Coordinates of C-alpha atoms in Angstrom, one line a residue:
M47 CA 14.6 -14.5 -10.4
K48 CA 11.6 -16.2 -9.7
C49 CA 8.6 -14.9 -7.2
E50 CA 6.0 -15.9 -5.2
I51 CA 3.4 -13.0 -3.5
E52 CA 0.9 -13.9 -0.7
F53 CA -1.6 -11.8 -0.1
M54 CA -2.8 -13.2 3.4
A55 CA -6.7 -12.7 4.3
V56 CA -6.8 -9.4 6.9
G57 CA -9.7 -7.9 8.7
E58 CA -13.4 -8.2 8.6
A59 CA -16.2 -5.9 7.4
A60 CA -15.0 -2.9 7.0
K61 CA -11.4 -3.1 8.9
A62 CA -9.7 -4.1 5.8
G63 CA -6.2 -4.2 6.0
D64 CA -2.7 -5.8 4.1
A65 CA 0.1 -8.5 4.8
I66 CA 1.9 -9.6 1.8
I67 CA 4.8 -12.4 2.0
V68 CA 7.2 -12.2 -1.2
R69 CA 9.4 -15.2 -1.8
Y70 CA 12.1 -14.6 -4.3
G71 CA 15.1 -16.2 -5.7
E72 CA 15.1 -19.8 -7.1
P73 CA 13.6 -22.8 -5.5
D74 CA 16.5 -23.7 -3.5
A75 CA 18.3 -20.7 -2.9
F76 CA 15.3 -17.9 -1.7
G77 CA 14.6 -15.1 0.7
L78 CA 11.7 -14.0 2.2
M79 CA 10.2 -10.7 2.7
L80 CA 7.4 -9.7 4.5
V81 CA 5.3 -6.1 3.3
D82 CA 2.9 -4.9 6.1
G83 CA 1.4 -7.2 9.0
G84 CA -2.0 -6.2 9.4
H85 CA -3.9 -5.7 12.3
A86 CA -3.0 -6.9 16.0
S87 CA -4.7 -10.4 15.3
T88 CA -3.1 -10.9 11.9
G89 CA 0.6 -11.2 13.3
D90 CA -0.3 -14.6 14.8
R91 CA -1.3 -16.1 11.5
I92 CA 1.4 -14.6 9.8
V93 CA 4.3 -16.2 12.2
S94 CA 2.1 -19.8 11.8
H95 CA 2.0 -19.3 8.2
L96 CA 5.8 -18.8 8.2
R97 CA 6.8 -21.4 10.0
R98 CA 4.5 -24.2 8.6
N99 CA 5.4 -23.1 4.8
F100 CA 9.0 -22.6 5.8
T101 CA 9.9 -24.5 8.9
S102 CA 10.7 -23.2 12.4
R103 CA 13.7 -21.8 11.3
V104 CA 12.3 -19.6 9.0
V105 CA 13.9 -16.0 8.6
L106 CA 12.3 -13.0 6.9
E107 CA 15.5 -10.9 5.4
H108 CA 13.2 -7.8 4.6
V109 CA 10.2 -7.0 6.6
V110 CA 8.4 -3.5 5.1
L111 CA 5.7 -1.4 6.8
T112 CA 4.8 1.1 4.1
H113 CA 3.3 3.5 6.0
S114 CA 2.0 3.9 9.7
D115 CA -1.4 3.0 9.7
G116 CA -2.5 0.3 12.4
D117 CA -4.3 -1.7 9.9
H118 CA -0.9 -2.2 8.2
A119 CA 1.4 -1.9 11.0
S120 CA 0.2 -3.6 13.9
G121 CA 0.7 -7.0 13.9
L122 CA 4.2 -6.7 12.9
R123 CA 4.7 -7.0 16.5
T124 CA 3.9 -10.3 16.9
V125 CA 6.5 -10.8 13.9
L126 CA 9.2 -9.2 15.3
R127 CA 8.7 -11.1 18.7
E128 CA 8.7 -14.5 17.2
I129 CA 11.0 -14.4 14.1
P130 CA 13.9 -13.3 13.2
V131 CA 14.2 -10.0 11.1
R132 CA 17.4 -9.1 9.6
N133 CA 16.1 -5.5 8.0
L134 CA 13.6 -3.6 9.0
W135 CA 12.1 -0.6 6.7
L136 CA 10.1 1.9 7.5
H137 CA 9.5 6.0 8.2
V138 CA 9.8 6.7 11.8
P139 CA 7.9 10.5 12.0
W140 CA 9.5 11.5 15.4
L141 CA 13.0 10.9 13.8
L142 CA 12.4 12.5 10.6
A143 CA 10.4 15.6 12.4
E144 CA 13.5 18.0 12.1
Q145 CA 13.6 18.0 8.2
S146 CA 9.9 19.0 8.3
R147 CA 9.5 21.1 11.5
H148 CA 9.7 24.8 9.7
L149 CA 6.1 23.4 8.1
F150 CA 4.2 22.8 11.5
L151 CA 2.0 25.9 12.1
D152 CA 3.2 26.2 15.8
K153 CA 6.3 27.4 15.3
R154 CA 7.2 27.1 19.1
F155 CA 7.8 23.9 18.8
S156 CA 11.4 22.5 19.8
Q157 CA 13.2 19.5 18.4
E158 CA 12.7 17.3 21.0
G159 CA 9.2 19.0 21.6
L160 CA 7.9 17.9 18.5
Q161 CA 9.5 14.4 18.5
N162 CA 8.2 13.5 21.6
K163 CA 4.8 14.7 20.6
L164 CA 5.1 12.6 17.5
M165 CA 6.3 9.1 19.5
A166 CA 3.2 9.8 21.6
E167 CA 0.9 9.4 19.1
Y168 CA 2.5 6.7 17.0
G169 CA 3.3 4.2 19.7
I170 CA 2.9 1.1 17.5
V171 CA 5.7 2.2 15.4
A172 CA 7.6 3.0 18.8
E173 CA 7.0 -0.6 19.8
I174 CA 8.2 -1.8 16.6
L175 CA 11.2 0.1 16.7
D176 CA 11.9 -1.1 20.3
L177 CA 11.6 -4.8 19.2
A178 CA 13.6 -4.5 16.0
A179 CA 16.4 -2.7 18.6
A180 CA 16.1 -5.8 21.1
A181 CA 16.7 -8.1 18.5
G182 CA 19.4 -6.5 16.8
C183 CA 17.3 -5.4 13.4
K184 CA 18.8 -3.4 11.2
L185 CA 16.7 0.0 10.8
H186 CA 16.7 1.6 7.1
Y187 CA 14.1 4.3 5.7
P188 CA 12.4 3.3 2.4
F189 CA 13.1 6.4 0.3
A190 CA 12.7 6.5 -3.7
G191 CA 16.0 4.8 -4.9
E192 CA 16.9 2.3 -2.3
R193 CA 17.0 -1.4 -3.0
I194 CA 15.2 -3.9 -0.9
G195 CA 16.0 -7.4 -2.2
P196 CA 14.9 -7.3 -5.8
F197 CA 12.7 -4.3 -5.4
T198 CA 13.5 -0.5 -5.9
V199 CA 11.3 2.1 -4.0
L200 CA 9.9 4.2 -6.2
S201 CA 7.8 6.4 -3.7
P202 CA 8.1 8.6 -1.6
S203 CA 11.0 10.3 -2.0
F204 CA 12.6 11.9 1.5
E205 CA 11.8 15.6 0.1
A206 CA 7.6 14.4 -0.4
Y207 CA 7.6 12.8 3.2
R208 CA 9.1 16.0 4.9
Y209 CA 6.0 17.7 3.5
L210 CA 3.6 15.1 3.7
L211 CA 4.4 14.5 7.7
P212 CA 2.3 17.5 9.3
Q213 CA -0.5 16.9 6.8
F214 CA -0.9 13.2 8.5
D215 CA -4.3 13.3 10.7
R216 CA -2.3 12.6 14.2
T217 CA 0.3 15.4 13.7
P218 CA 0.2 18.9 15.1
A219 CA -1.3 21.4 12.8
A220 CA 0.3 22.0 9.3
D221 CA 1.2 25.3 8.0
Q222 CA -1.0 25.2 5.0
A223 CA 0.9 28.3 3.4
A224 CA 4.2 27.3 3.3
I225 CA 2.9 23.8 2.2
E226 CA 0.8 25.2 -1.0
Q227 CA 3.9 27.4 -1.7
A228 CA 5.7 24.2 -2.3
G229 CA 3.0 22.5 -4.5
M230 CA 2.6 20.0 -1.5
W231 CA -0.8 20.6 0.4
I232 CA -3.3 17.7 0.1
G233 CA -4.3 18.5 3.4
K234 CA -6.1 16.5 6.6
R235 CA -9.5 14.7 6.4
T236 CA -11.7 16.3 9.6
V237 CA -13.8 14.4 11.8
L238 CA -16.8 15.9 9.9
D239 CA -15.1 14.5 6.3
R240 CA -15.0 11.2 8.1
M241 CA -18.4 11.0 9.2
L242 CA -19.6 12.5 5.7
E243 CA -17.7 9.6 4.2
A244 CA -19.4 7.1 6.1
A245 CA -22.8 8.3 5.6
R246 CA -22.6 8.6 2.2
A247 CA -21.6 4.8 2.1
K248 CA -24.5 4.2 3.8
V249 CA -26.6 5.5 0.8
Q250 CA -24.7 4.2 -1.9
S251 CA -26.8 4.1 -5.0
W252 CA -25.7 2.4 -8.2
T253 CA -25.6 2.9 -11.7
E254 CA -24.9 1.2 -15.4
E255 CA -21.3 0.8 -16.8
R256 CA -20.4 -0.6 -19.9
W257 CA -16.8 -1.1 -21.1
D258 CA -16.7 1.5 -23.5
L259 CA -18.1 4.0 -20.7
E260 CA -15.7 4.4 -17.6
R261 CA -17.1 6.3 -14.9
L262 CA -14.0 6.3 -13.0
R263 CA -12.8 9.9 -12.3
D264 CA -9.6 11.8 -12.0
G265 CA -8.9 14.0 -8.8
G266 CA -9.3 11.5 -6.0
L267 CA -7.9 12.2 -2.8
T268 CA -6.7 10.1 -0.4
S269 CA -4.7 10.9 3.5
A270 CA -1.5 12.2 3.3
S271 CA -0.7 9.1 5.4
N272 CA -1.9 6.9 2.5
E273 CA 0.3 8.9 0.0
S274 CA 3.5 8.6 2.2
S275 CA 2.9 4.5 1.3
V276 CA 6.3 3.1 0.2
V277 CA 5.7 1.8 -3.7
L278 CA 7.9 -0.9 -4.6
Y279 CA 9.1 -2.1 -8.2
G280 CA 10.2 -5.8 -8.2
S281 CA 11.9 -6.9 -11.3
F282 CA 11.7 -10.7 -11.7
E283 CA 12.0 -12.9 -14.7
K284 CA 8.3 -13.1 -15.6
G285 CA 8.0 -9.5 -15.7
P286 CA 7.9 -6.6 -13.5
V287 CA 5.9 -6.3 -9.6
L288 CA 4.2 -3.3 -8.4
L289 CA 3.4 -3.1 -4.5
T290 CA 1.3 0.2 -4.4
G291 CA 0.4 -0.2 -0.2
D292 CA -2.5 2.6 0.4
A293 CA -0.8 5.3 -2.0
G294 CA -3.2 7.7 -4.0
I295 CA -2.6 9.4 -7.4
R296 CA 0.0 11.5 -5.7
G297 CA 2.0 9.0 -4.4
L298 CA 1.8 6.6 -7.5
T299 CA 2.5 10.1 -9.9
W300 CA 6.0 10.3 -8.1
A301 CA 6.6 6.7 -8.5
A302 CA 5.4 6.8 -12.5
N303 CA 7.9 9.5 -12.4
A304 CA 10.9 8.0 -10.3
A305 CA 10.0 4.6 -12.7
D306 CA 11.0 6.9 -15.9
A307 CA 13.5 8.6 -14.4
L308 CA 15.6 5.0 -13.2
G309 CA 14.8 3.7 -16.6
L310 CA 12.2 1.1 -15.0
P311 CA 9.7 0.1 -17.7
L312 CA 5.9 1.3 -16.7
Q313 CA 3.0 -1.0 -18.8
S314 CA 4.7 -4.6 -18.6
F315 CA 3.6 -5.9 -15.3
S316 CA 3.1 -8.9 -14.8
F317 CA 1.7 -8.2 -11.5
V318 CA -0.2 -5.1 -9.7
Q319 CA -1.4 -4.5 -6.0
I320 CA -4.6 -2.5 -6.4
P321 CA -4.0 0.4 -4.2
H322 CA -6.2 0.9 -0.7
H323 CA -8.6 -2.1 -1.2
G324 CA -9.9 -0.9 -4.1
S325 CA -10.7 2.9 -3.1
R326 CA -11.9 5.0 -5.6
R327 CA -9.9 7.9 -4.4
N328 CA -6.6 6.4 -4.9
V329 CA -7.0 5.8 -8.5
G330 CA -8.0 7.5 -11.8
P331 CA -8.4 6.7 -15.5
T332 CA -5.0 9.0 -16.3
I333 CA -2.4 7.2 -14.0
L334 CA -4.0 4.3 -14.7
D335 CA -3.2 4.5 -18.4
R336 CA 0.1 6.1 -17.5
L337 CA 1.2 2.6 -15.0
L338 CA -0.8 0.4 -16.9
G339 CA -1.1 1.3 -20.2
P340 CA -4.5 2.5 -22.0
K341 CA -7.7 0.7 -22.2
R342 CA -7.8 -2.0 -24.6
P343 CA -10.8 -3.6 -26.7
Q344 CA -13.1 -5.9 -25.0
G345 CA -12.9 -9.5 -25.0
S346 CA -8.7 -9.1 -24.5
A347 CA -6.8 -11.5 -23.1
P348 CA -5.4 -10.4 -19.5
R349 CA -2.0 -9.3 -19.5
F350 CA -1.2 -9.0 -15.6
S351 CA -2.6 -10.0 -12.4
A352 CA -3.9 -7.6 -10.2
Y353 CA -4.4 -8.3 -6.3
V354 CA -6.8 -6.5 -3.9
S355 CA -7.0 -7.2 -0.3
A356 CA -10.5 -6.6 1.1
P357 CA -12.5 -8.4 3.6
A358 CA -15.5 -11.1 2.6
D359 CA -18.3 -8.8 4.3
D360 CA -16.8 -5.5 3.4
A361 CA -19.8 -3.5 1.7
D362 CA -17.8 -0.7 0.5
H363 CA -14.5 -2.4 -0.9
P364 CA -13.3 -3.2 -3.3
R365 CA -15.2 -0.6 -5.6
R366 CA -16.4 -2.1 -8.8
I367 CA -15.5 0.9 -10.5
V368 CA -11.8 0.5 -9.5
L369 CA -11.8 -3.0 -10.8
N370 CA -13.1 -2.5 -13.9
A371 CA -11.1 0.2 -14.9
F372 CA -7.9 -2.5 -14.2
K373 CA -9.5 -4.8 -16.1
R374 CA -10.2 -2.7 -19.0
R375 CA -6.2 -2.2 -18.9
G376 CA -5.5 -6.1 -19.0
G377 CA -5.8 -6.8 -15.2
K378 CA -7.3 -10.6 -13.8
I379 CA -8.8 -9.3 -10.9
I380 CA -8.2 -11.4 -7.9
A381 CA -9.5 -10.4 -4.3
T382 CA -9.0 -11.9 -0.7
Q383 CA -12.4 -11.3 0.8
G384 CA -11.5 -13.9 3.5
V385 CA -9.1 -16.2 1.7
D386 CA -5.9 -16.3 1.3
R387 CA -4.7 -15.7 -2.2
C388 CA -1.0 -16.7 -3.8
H389 CA 0.5 -15.2 -7.1
N390 CA 3.3 -18.0 -8.3
A391 CA 5.9 -16.8 -10.9
G392 CA 8.3 -19.6 -11.3
F393 CA 8.3 -21.5 -8.0
P394 CA 7.2 -25.0 -7.7
G395 CA 3.1 -25.0 -6.4
R396 CA 2.2 -24.9 -2.8
A397 CA -0.3 -27.2 -1.1
G398 CA -3.6 -25.2 -0.2
Y399 CA -3.6 -22.7 -3.3
G400 CA -5.3 -23.4 -6.1
P401 CA -6.7 -21.5 -9.3
S402 CA -7.8 -18.0 -8.1
E403 CA -11.3 -17.2 -9.4
E404 CA -11.2 -14.1 -11.6
L405 CA -14.2 -11.5 -10.5
P406 CA -16.2 -10.4 -13.6
F407 CA -16.5 -7.1 -15.5
F408 CA -19.5 -5.4 -13.6
T409 CA -22.3 -3.8 -15.3
T410 CA -23.5 -2.0 -12.2
V411 CA -21.1 0.2 -10.4
E412 CA -21.0 2.6 -7.6
E413 CA -22.7 6.2 -8.1
Y414 CA -20.5 9.1 -6.9
T415 CA -22.1 10.8 -4.2

């Protein structure tokens, strides 16, 4: 099976997002899949792009929302209004809340009370569901082991999601002790945490890095919502594809465990999405070695394409320290940075897309602060 993966340019300044169009099958018989919809303004661009390239009668076989953050969900409202969608895959926090109710700190919540609270916090997801129901779209939960066209969901499992849900930034307080007892505590970022991150970004300092001196560290932490991102493993004739959303080290580790259990080979990808716009909190040397393989000698030819979605004028993403880590392990690094990018693996070439410029290895990278 052939594939074509288009990364739409999403966001400006520090407002990154994701919108990925996948074509799969054969030139005369293919399906279309959309993974995430970017910001609200991205929806119109997706609709125009689909109609221009696949006719006004275009149909999306599958739409996947990797997680409920606005920079991934907002544009899907326009897509669902304008384009027929057969299957919608997403996690719905309030419909899955009953299985997590005992993991919230306030034990007085009834099932209905908790569901109403969560529905109020995730208004964009509620709109998406209403639009999908009105259009007769089939709803599915993308948990580990599910098949979505040529893709297999690797993460999250249902068990992982029910522990993550109380730890989302917009859900009521979690019962930390109960979640820690299960070894699933990630923690919520407070307003102070976010303020400190923003302050550190403004005073970013730089340090030297060499091919044989990797400064990326293990132990990075991202939000529980990011860790709930749907991780997809695609099986194609020119090699497997890995789409990661905003997953962090936990989510990627769960994905690697699932791939092993399902007999899906790692370290042989033809295409990999660099998670969370190239954030250094989402990856580390150990998980990259497991997913991509060990570091290669300097000067080795690239083994796979590694795409990252980041605005052209975002000073903080993608992190050079992360791009270097993917390059050491055989990645040809391509960034959107204000330009739509297309990875073609078997389909005829498309007008408007030429070879994408590969980012270099950087000899100065961000210092940890």
